[in-house]
PDB file of C-alpha atoms and ligand atoms in Angstrom:
ATOM      1  CA  MET I  43     150.845  41.510  49.646  1.00 93.00           C
ATOM      2  CA  ARG I  44     149.330  40.912  46.680  1.00 96.00           C
ATOM      3  CA  VAL I  45     145.796  38.574  46.769  1.00 97.00           C
ATOM      4  CA  LEU I  46     145.088  36.846  43.369  1.00 97.00           C
ATOM      5  CA  VAL I  47     141.503  35.900  43.125  1.00 97.00           C
ATOM      6  CA  ILE I  48     140.886  32.423  40.017  1.00 97.00           C
ATOM      7  CA  GLY I  49     137.229  32.348  39.126  1.00 96.00           C
ATOM      8  CA  ALA I  50     134.802  35.458  38.843  1.00 94.00           C
ATOM      9  CA  GLY I  51     131.709  34.205  39.198  1.00 93.00           C
ATOM     10  CA  ASN I  52     128.968  35.037  42.260  1.00 92.00           C
ATOM     11  CA  MET I  53     131.648  33.934  44.666  1.00 94.00           C
ATOM     12  CA  GLY I  54     134.927  34.963  43.892  1.00 95.00           C
ATOM     13  CA  LEU I  55     133.513  38.446  42.671  1.00 94.00           C
ATOM     14  CA  THR I  56     132.042  38.483  46.000  1.00 94.00           C
ATOM     15  CA  TYR I  57     135.305  38.507  47.950  1.00 95.00           C
ATOM     16  CA  ALA I  58     136.829  40.381  45.348  1.00 94.00           C
ATOM     17  CA  GLU I  59     134.497  43.533  46.052  1.00 92.00           C
ATOM     18  CA  GLY I  60     134.859  42.835  50.035  1.00 93.00           C
ATOM     19  CA  MET I  61     139.154  42.754  49.334  1.00 94.00           C
ATOM     20  CA  SER I  62     138.664  45.808  47.775  1.00 92.00           C
ATOM     21  CA  LYS I  63     136.379  47.756  50.590  1.00 89.00           C
ATOM     22  CA  SER I  64     139.237  46.550  53.303  1.00 89.00           C
ATOM     23  CA  THR I  65     142.269  48.618  54.339  1.00 88.00           C
ATOM     24  CA  LEU I  66     144.297  45.613  54.004  1.00 89.00           C
ATOM     25  CA  LEU I  67     144.955  45.870  50.494  1.00 88.00           C
ATOM     26  CA  ASN I  68     145.629  48.543  47.889  1.00 84.00           C
ATOM     27  CA  ARG I  69     143.436  48.244  44.183  1.00 81.00           C
ATOM     28  CA  HIS I  70     147.070  46.849  42.106  1.00 85.00           C
ATOM     29  CA  ASN I  71     147.355  44.787  45.033  1.00 93.00           C
ATOM     30  CA  LEU I  72     144.489  42.786  43.840  1.00 95.00           C
ATOM     31  CA  MET I  73     143.768  40.451  41.756  1.00 95.00           C
ATOM     32  CA  ILE I  74     140.944  38.923  39.397  1.00 95.00           C
ATOM     33  CA  TYR I  75     141.565  35.887  36.667  1.00 96.00           C
ATOM     34  CA  ASP I  76     138.496  34.243  35.132  1.00 95.00           C
ATOM     35  CA  LYS I  77     139.214  31.145  31.761  1.00 93.00           C
ATOM     36  CA  SER I  78     136.198  33.566  30.577  1.00 91.00           C
ATOM     37  CA  ARG I  79     136.742  36.495  27.807  1.00 88.00           C
ATOM     38  CA  GLU I  80     134.427  37.625  27.902  1.00 90.00           C
ATOM     39  CA  LEU I  81     133.461  38.343  31.483  1.00 90.00           C
ATOM     40  CA  ILE I  82     136.547  39.668  32.024  1.00 88.00           C
ATOM     41  CA  ALA I  83     135.689  42.028  29.605  1.00 88.00           C
ATOM     42  CA  SER I  84     132.642  43.535  31.336  1.00 89.00           C
ATOM     43  CA  LEU I  85     134.954  43.300  34.853  1.00 88.00           C
ATOM     44  CA  SER I  86     137.687  45.597  32.863  1.00 82.00           C
ATOM     45  CA  LYS I  87     135.400  48.297  33.523  1.00 80.00           C
ATOM     46  CA  ILE I  88     135.804  48.469  38.007  1.00 80.00           C
ATOM     47  CA  GLU I  89     137.952  50.360  39.711  1.00 79.00           C
ATOM     48  CA  TYR I  90     138.388  48.866  42.304  1.00 84.00           C
ATOM     49  CA  PHE I  91     140.439  45.191  40.807  1.00 88.00           C
ATOM     50  CA  ASP I  92     143.110  44.763  38.728  1.00 91.00           C
ATOM     51  CA  VAL I  93     141.530  42.579  36.145  1.00 93.00           C
ATOM     52  CA  TYR I  94     143.679  39.286  33.546  1.00 93.00           C
ATOM     53  CA  GLU I  95     143.331  37.384  31.601  1.00 91.00           C
ATOM     54  CA  ASP I  96     146.414  35.577  31.340  1.00 93.00           C
ATOM     55  CA  ILE I  97     146.707  33.568  34.020  1.00 96.00           C
ATOM     56  CA  GLU I  98     151.162  33.415  33.665  1.00 96.00           C
ATOM     57  CA  LYS I  99     150.631  37.353  34.024  1.00 95.00           C
ATOM     58  CA  CYS I 100     149.175  37.278  37.738  1.00 96.00           C
ATOM     59  CA  LEU I 101     149.598  34.167  38.871  1.00 97.00           C
ATOM     60  CA  PRO I 102     153.132  33.701  39.913  1.00 97.00           C
ATOM     61  CA  THR I 103     153.245  37.410  41.449  1.00 96.00           C
ATOM     62  CA  ALA I 104     150.343  36.534  44.312  1.00 97.00           C
ATOM     63  CA  ASP I 105     150.764  35.494  48.140  1.00 97.00           C
ATOM     64  CA  ILE I 106     147.720  34.331  48.042  1.00 98.00           C
ATOM     65  CA  VAL I 107     145.552  33.024  45.704  1.00 98.00           C
ATOM     66  CA  PHE I 108     141.762  31.988  46.288  1.00 98.00           C
ATOM     67  CA  LEU I 109     140.647  29.584  43.955  1.00 98.00           C
ATOM     68  CA  ALA I 110     136.736  30.254  43.528  1.00 97.00           C
ATOM     69  CA  VAL I 111     135.552  27.847  40.433  1.00 96.00           C
ATOM     70  CA  LYS I 112     133.097  25.194  40.773  1.00 93.00           C
ATOM     71  CA  PRO I 113     133.798  21.706  42.310  1.00 91.00           C
ATOM     72  CA  TYR I 114     133.733  20.157  38.637  1.00 92.00           C
ATOM     73  CA  HIS I 115     136.421  22.739  37.410  1.00 94.00           C
ATOM     74  CA  CYS I 116     139.240  22.254  39.351  1.00 93.00           C
ATOM     75  CA  GLU I 117     140.979  19.039  38.092  1.00 94.00           C
ATOM     76  CA  GLU I 118     140.949  21.024  34.555  1.00 95.00           C
ATOM     77  CA  MET I 119     141.864  24.074  36.958  1.00 97.00           C
ATOM     78  CA  PHE I 120     144.609  22.222  38.023  1.00 97.00           C
ATOM     79  CA  LYS I 121     146.143  21.776  35.540  1.00 96.00           C
ATOM     80  CA  GLU I 122     146.651  24.949  33.600  1.00 96.00           C
ATOM     81  CA  LEU I 123     147.711  26.164  37.405  1.00 97.00           C
ATOM     82  CA  LYS I 124     150.345  23.931  38.653  1.00 97.00           C
ATOM     83  CA  PRO I 125     154.075  24.996  35.785  1.00 97.00           C
ATOM     84  CA  LEU I 126     153.023  28.578  37.657  1.00 97.00           C
ATOM     85  CA  VAL I 127     153.062  28.161  40.977  1.00 97.00           C
ATOM     86  CA  ASN I 128     155.263  28.355  43.990  1.00 95.00           C
ATOM     87  CA  LYS I 129     155.220  26.496  47.192  1.00 95.00           C
ATOM     88  CA  GLU I 130     155.334  29.679  49.052  1.00 97.00           C
ATOM     89  CA  GLN I 131     152.545  30.377  48.378  1.00 98.00           C
ATOM     90  CA  VAL I 132     149.267  30.177  50.366  1.00 98.00           C
ATOM     91  CA  PHE I 133     145.465  28.666  48.008  1.00 98.00           C
ATOM     92  CA  VAL I 134     142.698  29.320  49.900  1.00 98.00           C
ATOM     93  CA  SER I 135     139.722  27.644  48.468  1.00 97.00           C
ATOM     94  CA  ILE I 136     135.641  28.184  48.736  1.00 95.00           C
ATOM     95  CA  MET I 137     135.132  24.607  46.570  1.00 92.00           C
ATOM     96  CA  ALA I 138     132.459  22.798  47.928  1.00 89.00           C
ATOM     97  CA  GLY I 139     133.752  19.184  48.852  1.00 87.00           C
ATOM     98  CA  VAL I 140     137.239  19.363  46.966  1.00 92.00           C
ATOM     99  CA  THR I 141     139.676  18.288  50.135  1.00 93.00           C
ATOM    100  CA  ILE I 142     142.898  20.191  51.088  1.00 96.00           C
ATOM    101  CA  ASN I 143     144.476  16.667  49.797  1.00 95.00           C
ATOM    102  CA  THR I 144     142.958  17.227  46.620  1.00 94.00           C
ATOM    103  CA  ILE I 145     144.476  20.644  46.163  1.00 97.00           C
ATOM    104  CA  GLN I 146     147.603  20.109  47.709  1.00 97.00           C
ATOM    105  CA  GLU I 147     148.270  16.696  45.254  1.00 97.00           C
ATOM    106  CA  GLY I 148     146.634  18.179  41.723  1.00 97.00           C
ATOM    107  CA  LEU I 149     148.777  21.625  42.345  1.00 97.00           C
ATOM    108  CA  ASP I 150     151.710  20.277  43.998  1.00 97.00           C
ATOM    109  CA  LEU I 151     151.799  22.936  47.192  1.00 97.00           C
ATOM    110  CA  GLU I 152     151.773  22.104  51.216  1.00 97.00           C
ATOM    111  CA  LYS I 153     150.243  25.762  51.800  1.00 98.00           C
ATOM    112  CA  VAL I 154     146.425  24.476  52.294  1.00 98.00           C
ATOM    113  CA  VAL I 155     143.634  26.592  53.599  1.00 98.00           C
ATOM    114  CA  ARG I 156     139.946  25.275  52.548  1.00 97.00           C
ATOM    115  CA  ALA I 157     137.392  27.416  53.651  1.00 97.00           C
ATOM    116  CA  MET I 158     133.396  27.184  54.035  1.00 96.00           C
ATOM    117  CA  PRO I 159     131.041  30.622  52.738  1.00 96.00           C
ATOM    118  CA  ASN I 160     127.417  31.474  52.991  1.00 95.00           C
ATOM    119  CA  LEU I 161     125.589  33.409  50.202  1.00 95.00           C
ATOM    120  CA  PRO I 162     125.599  36.079  52.644  1.00 97.00           C
ATOM    121  CA  ALA I 163     128.760  36.875  51.781  1.00 96.00           C
ATOM    122  CA  GLN I 164     127.234  40.091  49.189  1.00 95.00           C
ATOM    123  CA  VAL I 165     126.407  41.921  51.822  1.00 95.00           C
ATOM    124  CA  GLY I 166     128.789  41.714  53.783  1.00 94.00           C
ATOM    125  CA  LYS I 167     127.202  39.220  56.609  1.00 96.00           C
ATOM    126  CA  GLY I 168     128.335  35.932  55.427  1.00 97.00           C
ATOM    127  CA  VAL I 169     129.874  33.150  58.214  1.00 97.00           C
ATOM    128  CA  THR I 170     133.002  31.520  56.554  1.00 97.00           C
ATOM    129  CA  SER I 171     134.343  28.169  58.559  1.00 98.00           C
ATOM    130  CA  TYR I 172     138.051  27.021  57.628  1.00 98.00           C
ATOM    131  CA  THR I 173     140.852  25.042  58.339  1.00 98.00           C
ATOM    132  CA  ALA I 174     143.988  24.240  57.784  1.00 98.00           C
ATOM    133  CA  SER I 175     146.718  22.228  56.558  1.00 97.00           C
ATOM    134  CA  GLY I 176     149.863  22.293  58.901  1.00 97.00           C
ATOM    135  CA  GLU I 177     152.012  24.112  57.554  1.00 97.00           C
ATOM    136  CA  VAL I 178     150.491  27.385  57.100  1.00 98.00           C
ATOM    137  CA  SER I 179     152.020  30.179  59.437  1.00 97.00           C
ATOM    138  CA  ARG I 180     150.288  31.019  62.457  1.00 97.00           C
ATOM    139  CA  ILE I 181     150.651  34.073  60.636  1.00 97.00           C
ATOM    140  CA  GLU I 182     149.505  33.479  57.444  1.00 97.00           C
ATOM    141  CA  LEU I 183     146.090  31.786  58.996  1.00 97.00           C
ATOM    142  CA  LEU I 184     145.406  35.368  61.158  1.00 97.00           C
ATOM    143  CA  THR I 185     146.109  36.558  57.091  1.00 97.00           C
ATOM    144  CA  VAL I 186     143.587  34.913  55.530  1.00 97.00           C
ATOM    145  CA  ARG I 187     141.395  35.031  58.303  1.00 97.00           C
ATOM    146  CA  ASN I 188     141.442  38.584  58.206  1.00 97.00           C
ATOM    147  CA  LEU I 189     140.691  38.477  53.900  1.00 97.00           C
ATOM    148  CA  LEU I 190     137.707  36.754  54.856  1.00 97.00           C
ATOM    149  CA  ASP I 191     135.767  38.722  56.958  1.00 97.00           C
ATOM    150  CA  THR I 192     135.898  41.241  54.769  1.00 96.00           C
ATOM    151  CA  THR I 193     132.925  39.381  53.685  1.00 96.00           C
ATOM    152  CA  GLY I 194     131.408  38.857  57.330  1.00 97.00           C
ATOM    153  CA  GLU I 195     132.300  37.001  60.730  1.00 97.00           C
ATOM    154  CA  SER I 196     134.890  32.890  60.480  1.00 97.00           C
ATOM    155  CA  ILE I 197     135.123  30.394  62.702  1.00 97.00           C
ATOM    156  CA  LYS I 198     138.250  28.550  62.477  1.00 97.00           C
ATOM    157  CA  VAL I 199     137.000  24.518  62.614  1.00 97.00           C
ATOM    158  CA  GLU I 200     139.677  21.431  63.950  1.00 95.00           C
ATOM    159  CA  ASN I 201     139.302  19.910  60.918  1.00 95.00           C
ATOM    160  CA  GLU I 202     137.863  18.707  57.863  1.00 95.00           C
ATOM    161  CA  ASN I 203     135.283  16.814  58.537  1.00 94.00           C
ATOM    162  CA  PHE I 204     133.785  20.413  60.125  1.00 96.00           C
ATOM    163  CA  ILE I 205     134.100  22.157  56.866  1.00 96.00           C
ATOM    164  CA  ASP I 206     131.339  19.506  55.889  1.00 94.00           C
ATOM    165  CA  ALA I 207     128.675  19.125  59.102  1.00 95.00           C
ATOM    166  CA  SER I 208     129.521  23.460  58.628  1.00 96.00           C
ATOM    167  CA  THR I 209     128.053  23.432  54.424  1.00 94.00           C
ATOM    168  CA  GLY I 210     124.858  21.046  57.090  1.00 95.00           C
ATOM    169  CA  ILE I 211     124.576  24.371  58.352  1.00 97.00           C
ATOM    170  CA  SER I 212     125.999  27.265  57.682  1.00 97.00           C
ATOM    171  CA  GLY I 213     126.392  26.636  53.323  1.00 95.00           C
ATOM    172  CA  SER I 214     123.240  25.104  53.073  1.00 96.00           C
ATOM    173  CA  GLY I 215     121.562  26.905  55.592  1.00 97.00           C
ATOM    174  CA  PRO I 216     120.432  29.879  53.978  1.00 97.00           C
ATOM    175  CA  ALA I 217     117.820  28.022  51.781  1.00 98.00           C
ATOM    176  CA  TYR I 218     116.661  26.624  55.457  1.00 98.00           C
ATOM    177  CA  ILE I 219     115.260  30.677  56.282  1.00 97.00           C
ATOM    178  CA  PHE I 220     114.656  30.771  52.650  1.00 98.00           C
ATOM    179  CA  TYR I 221     112.444  27.586  52.895  1.00 98.00           C
ATOM    180  CA  PHE I 222     110.321  28.629  56.609  1.00 97.00           C
ATOM    181  CA  MET I 223     109.813  31.833  54.708  1.00 98.00           C
ATOM    182  CA  GLN I 224     108.180  30.583  51.737  1.00 98.00           C
ATOM    183  CA  SER I 225     106.095  28.759  53.770  1.00 98.00           C
ATOM    184  CA  MET I 226     105.057  32.121  55.744  1.00 98.00           C
ATOM    185  CA  LEU I 227     104.681  34.178  52.586  1.00 98.00           C
ATOM    186  CA  GLU I 228     102.218  31.069  50.932  1.00 98.00           C
ATOM    187  CA  ALA I 229     100.134  31.478  54.579  1.00 98.00           C
ATOM    188  CA  ALA I 230     100.031  34.823  54.438  1.00 98.00           C
ATOM    189  CA  LEU I 231      99.065  35.134  51.549  1.00 98.00           C
ATOM    190  CA  LYS I 232      96.680  32.508  51.430  1.00 98.00           C
ATOM    191  CA  MET I 233      95.248  34.064  54.757  1.00 98.00           C
ATOM    192  CA  GLY I 234      94.491  37.267  52.619  1.00 98.00           C
ATOM    193  CA  PHE I 235      97.504  39.453  52.396  1.00 98.00           C
ATOM    194  CA  SER I 236      98.688  41.629  49.592  1.00 98.00           C
ATOM    195  CA  LYS I 237     102.427  40.439  48.071  1.00 98.00           C
ATOM    196  CA  ASN I 238     103.937  43.980  49.597  1.00 98.00           C
ATOM    197  CA  ASP I 239     101.885  42.934  53.255  1.00 98.00           C
ATOM    198  CA  SER I 240     103.079  39.760  52.857  1.00 98.00           C
ATOM    199  CA  LYS I 241     107.280  39.613  52.329  1.00 98.00           C
ATOM    200  CA  ILE I 242     106.763  42.867  55.260  1.00 98.00           C
ATOM    201  CA  LEU I 243     105.268  40.727  57.398  1.00 98.00           C
ATOM    202  CA  VAL I 244     107.307  38.096  57.110  1.00 98.00           C
ATOM    203  CA  SER I 245     110.935  39.444  56.355  1.00 98.00           C
ATOM    204  CA  LYS I 246     109.944  41.512  59.119  1.00 98.00           C
ATOM    205  CA  THR I 247     109.064  39.210  61.763  1.00 98.00           C
ATOM    206  CA  PHE I 248     112.700  37.004  60.462  1.00 97.00           C
ATOM    207  CA  GLU I 249     114.476  40.581  61.273  1.00 97.00           C
ATOM    208  CA  GLY I 250     113.185  40.834  64.796  1.00 97.00           C
ATOM    209  CA  ALA I 251     113.620  37.044  65.723  1.00 97.00           C
ATOM    210  CA  VAL I 252     116.984  37.659  64.679  1.00 96.00           C
ATOM    211  CA  GLU I 253     118.191  40.872  66.261  1.00 96.00           C
ATOM    212  CA  LEU I 254     116.289  39.492  69.480  1.00 96.00           C
ATOM    213  CA  PHE I 255     117.934  36.262  69.886  1.00 96.00           C
ATOM    214  CA  ASN I 256     121.926  38.227  69.307  1.00 95.00           C
ATOM    215  CA  GLN I 257     121.150  41.331  71.986  1.00 96.00           C
ATOM    216  CA  SER I 258     120.578  38.638  74.713  1.00 95.00           C
ATOM    217  CA  ASP I 259     121.988  35.630  75.833  1.00 95.00           C
ATOM    218  CA  LEU I 260     118.454  33.914  75.629  1.00 96.00           C
ATOM    219  CA  SER I 261     118.590  30.302  73.905  1.00 96.00           C
ATOM    220  CA  PRO I 262     115.551  30.602  71.171  1.00 96.00           C
ATOM    221  CA  GLU I 263     113.501  27.542  73.002  1.00 95.00           C
ATOM    222  CA  SER I 264     112.993  30.567  76.222  1.00 96.00           C
ATOM    223  CA  TRP I 265     112.918  32.973  73.254  1.00 96.00           C
ATOM    224  CA  MET I 266     109.133  30.583  72.267  1.00 95.00           C
ATOM    225  CA  ASP I 267     108.632  30.404  75.981  1.00 93.00           C
ATOM    226  CA  ARG I 268     108.519  34.564  75.883  1.00 92.00           C
ATOM    227  CA  VAL I 269     106.324  34.498  73.154  1.00 92.00           C
ATOM    228  CA  ALA I 270     103.898  31.819  74.108  1.00 95.00           C
ATOM    229  CA  SER I 271     101.195  31.791  76.954  1.00 92.00           C
ATOM    230  CA  LYS I 272      99.542  28.538  77.684  1.00 91.00           C
ATOM    231  CA  GLY I 273      96.730  28.056  76.118  1.00 93.00           C
ATOM    232  CA  GLY I 274      97.349  31.240  73.420  1.00 95.00           C
ATOM    233  CA  THR I 275      97.852  31.600  69.878  1.00 96.00           C
ATOM    234  CA  THR I 276     101.738  30.754  69.131  1.00 95.00           C
ATOM    235  CA  ARG I 277     100.995  27.712  71.660  1.00 95.00           C
ATOM    236  CA  ALA I 278      98.697  26.111  68.837  1.00 96.00           C
ATOM    237  CA  ALA I 279     101.821  26.897  66.011  1.00 96.00           C
ATOM    238  CA  LEU I 280     104.270  25.256  68.233  1.00 96.00           C
ATOM    239  CA  ASP I 281     102.410  22.959  69.298  1.00 96.00           C
ATOM    240  CA  SER I 282     101.516  22.304  65.105  1.00 97.00           C
ATOM    241  CA  MET I 283     104.493  22.276  64.541  1.00 97.00           C
ATOM    242  CA  ASP I 284     106.249  19.059  67.782  1.00 96.00           C
ATOM    243  CA  ASP I 285     103.015  17.196  66.429  1.00 97.00           C
ATOM    244  CA  ASN I 286     104.035  17.535  62.924  1.00 97.00           C
ATOM    245  CA  ASN I 287     107.595  16.330  64.239  1.00 97.00           C
ATOM    246  CA  VAL I 288     109.430  19.487  63.018  1.00 97.00           C
ATOM    247  CA  LYS I 289     112.645  19.835  64.774  1.00 97.00           C
ATOM    248  CA  GLU I 290     113.370  16.221  63.475  1.00 98.00           C
ATOM    249  CA  LEU I 291     112.734  17.478  60.217  1.00 97.00           C
ATOM    250  CA  ILE I 292     114.446  19.806  59.674  1.00 97.00           C
ATOM    251  CA  LYS I 293     117.799  18.053  62.260  1.00 97.00           C
ATOM    252  CA  ASN I 294     118.144  15.548  59.573  1.00 98.00           C
ATOM    253  CA  ALA I 295     117.708  17.950  56.368  1.00 97.00           C
ATOM    254  CA  ALA I 296     121.069  19.945  57.872  1.00 97.00           C
ATOM    255  CA  TYR I 297     121.867  16.060  57.805  1.00 97.00           C
ATOM    256  CA  ALA I 298     121.089  15.218  54.628  1.00 96.00           C
ATOM    257  CA  ALA I 299     123.496  17.983  53.500  1.00 94.00           C
ATOM    258  CA  PHE I 300     126.620  17.435  55.961  1.00 94.00           C
ATOM    259  CA  GLU I 301     126.122  13.443  54.492  1.00 93.00           C
ATOM    260  CA  ARG I 302     126.567  14.643  51.001  1.00 92.00           C
ATOM    261  CA  ALA I 303     129.302  17.069  51.339  1.00 89.00           C
ATOM    262  CA  VAL I 304     131.316  14.326  52.940  1.00 89.00           C
ATOM    263  CA  GLU I 305     129.454  12.332  49.654  1.00 88.00           C
ATOM    264  CA  LEU I 306     130.987  14.546  47.469  1.00 83.00           C
ATOM    265  CA  GLY I 307     134.494  14.667  48.235  1.00 78.00           C
ATOM    266  CA  LYS I 308     134.946  11.455  48.337  1.00 79.00           C
ATOM    267  CA  GLU I 309     133.769  11.708  44.218  1.00 74.00           C
ATOM    268  CA  LYS I 310     136.697  14.082  43.742  1.00 62.00           C
TER     269      LYS I 310
HETATM  270  N1  NAP M 177     127.718  30.392  45.536  1.00 70.23           N
HETATM  271  C1  NAP M 177     127.420  29.642  47.757  1.00 70.23           C
HETATM  272  O1  NAP M 177     126.718  30.076  48.225  1.00 70.23           O
HETATM  273  C2  NAP M 177     129.037  28.921  47.714  1.00 70.23           C
HETATM  274  C3  NAP M 177     128.045  29.100  48.802  1.00 70.23           C
HETATM  275  C4  NAP M 177     129.637  27.746  48.879  1.00 70.23           C
HETATM  276  C5  NAP M 177     130.987  27.647  48.855  1.00 70.23           C
HETATM  277  N2  NAP M 177     130.761  28.215  47.690  1.00 70.23           N
HETATM  278  C6  NAP M 177     131.860  27.807  46.572  1.00 70.23           C
HETATM  279  O2  NAP M 177     131.955  28.782  45.420  1.00 70.23           O
HETATM  280  C7  NAP M 177     133.045  28.350  44.385  1.00 70.23           C
HETATM  281  C8  NAP M 177     132.248  29.293  43.474  1.00 70.23           C
HETATM  282  O3  NAP M 177     131.121  28.801  42.539  1.00 70.23           O
HETATM  283  P1  NAP M 177     130.131  30.230  42.622  1.00 70.23           P
HETATM  284  O4  NAP M 177     128.777  29.870  42.618  1.00 70.23           O
HETATM  285  O5  NAP M 177     130.880  31.104  42.442  1.00 70.23           O
HETATM  286  O6  NAP M 177     130.603  29.598  40.556  1.00 70.23           O
HETATM  287  P2  NAP M 177     130.360  30.540  39.491  1.00 70.23           P
HETATM  288  O7  NAP M 177     129.432  31.453  39.342  1.00 70.23           O
HETATM  289  O8  NAP M 177     130.273  29.530  38.487  1.00 70.23           O
HETATM  290  O9  NAP M 177     131.851  31.470  38.774  1.00 70.23           O
HETATM  291  C9  NAP M 177     133.246  30.468  38.839  1.00 70.23           C
HETATM  292  C10 NAP M 177     133.553  31.101  37.670  1.00 70.23           C
HETATM  293  O10 NAP M 177     135.286  30.481  37.422  1.00 70.23           O
HETATM  294  C11 NAP M 177     135.010  30.415  35.687  1.00 70.23           C
HETATM  295  N3  NAP M 177     136.154  29.882  35.861  1.00 70.23           N
HETATM  296  C12 NAP M 177     135.461  27.722  35.532  1.00 70.23           C
HETATM  297  N4  NAP M 177     137.057  27.659  35.221  1.00 70.23           N
HETATM  298  C13 NAP M 177     138.155  28.287  35.630  1.00 70.23           C
HETATM  299  C14 NAP M 177     139.470  28.432  35.556  1.00 70.23           C
HETATM  300  N5  NAP M 177     140.097  26.877  35.382  1.00 70.23           N
HETATM  301  N6  NAP M 177     139.719  29.268  35.781  1.00 70.23           N
HETATM  302  C15 NAP M 177     139.207  30.671  36.055  1.00 70.23           C
HETATM  303  N7  NAP M 177     137.820  30.656  36.165  1.00 70.23           N
HETATM  304  C16 NAP M 177     137.263  29.078  35.878  1.00 70.23           C
HETATM  305  C17 NAP M 177     133.458  29.935  35.099  1.00 70.23           C
HETATM  306  O11 NAP M 177     133.243  30.586  34.263  1.00 70.23           O
HETATM  307  P3  NAP M 177     132.637  29.539  33.323  1.00 70.23           P
HETATM  308  O12 NAP M 177     131.424  30.195  33.848  1.00 70.23           O
HETATM  309  O13 NAP M 177     132.590  29.615  31.967  1.00 70.23           O
HETATM  310  O14 NAP M 177     132.961  28.388  33.519  1.00 70.23           O
HETATM  311  C18 NAP M 177     132.582  31.090  36.377  1.00 70.23           C
HETATM  312  O15 NAP M 177     133.147  31.924  35.939  1.00 70.23           O
HETATM  313  C19 NAP M 177     132.203  26.483  44.024  1.00 70.23           C
HETATM  314  O16 NAP M 177     133.366  25.465  44.284  1.00 70.23           O
HETATM  315  C20 NAP M 177     131.523  26.584  45.004  1.00 70.23           C
HETATM  316  O17 NAP M 177     131.195  25.391  45.291  1.00 70.23           O
HETATM  317  C21 NAP M 177     129.416  28.271  46.503  1.00 70.23           C
END
């Protein structure tokens, strides 16, 4: 199996690195291509994949092709790739908002997987949702899943509506967590903690809470009840959040991202 990653930016490199560390591929079966000559020159020193500056030399030899360019570059990329693709190849797109149908029409082929990763993929802790066109076989889909899992975990979703929905939860989600972290950091600084101590207090609190959650079957609500006692400090904080409708506001924010993902898809 030969895999080509098109677009050596943040996400393309993350996938190339993830796949290179797995036992799924040997080094010379992992290829990366980018249209930027400077980027290609700087990547040529990296040992764990083969870097290409001519699409003609790598695309025809690939079995699975990852599309990792920005969505607004897809039309231009389709024109470049179309004469070189064959219908047996499986294309895996991580481009936000670009539908399976757009890719099938743009490249005149059938086998397309659409995936929505998230930023923690960079540290092997990503979560990716994916769905595929009916022409992708079960074996091909299993292979793609194994490749996606090299950056964390993945879940197969029923249709593209869930890809847009997962943009609102896991795709954009890391930014919501950073928003919460930023608010707590600002509160800690205001209380007089140093920058360094604030960082430790906040990051360890997040890490510890997630670990507790992962190691049990309790819901976040049950965990909240365990931390909060009647008339205590945590209850004061949670009551303040409830009085200000924070939960509803966060749900609305996730829906705003979901709706924007749908809108972006229609603009393509
Ligand atoms: N970052 C995230 O957290 C995240 C999460 C989910 C999905 N995604 C999706 O991942 C995709 C990649 O995002 P990114 O942040 O990695 O983008 P990026 O850092 O801009 O990387 C894209 C790379 O592709 C290159 N490129 C553009 N057109 C090309 C072409 N025709 N052929 C080959 N290479 C081409 C770009 O070169 P130039 O810079 O010269 O244009 C750039 O080096 C996007 O579609 C995004 O929607 C990202």
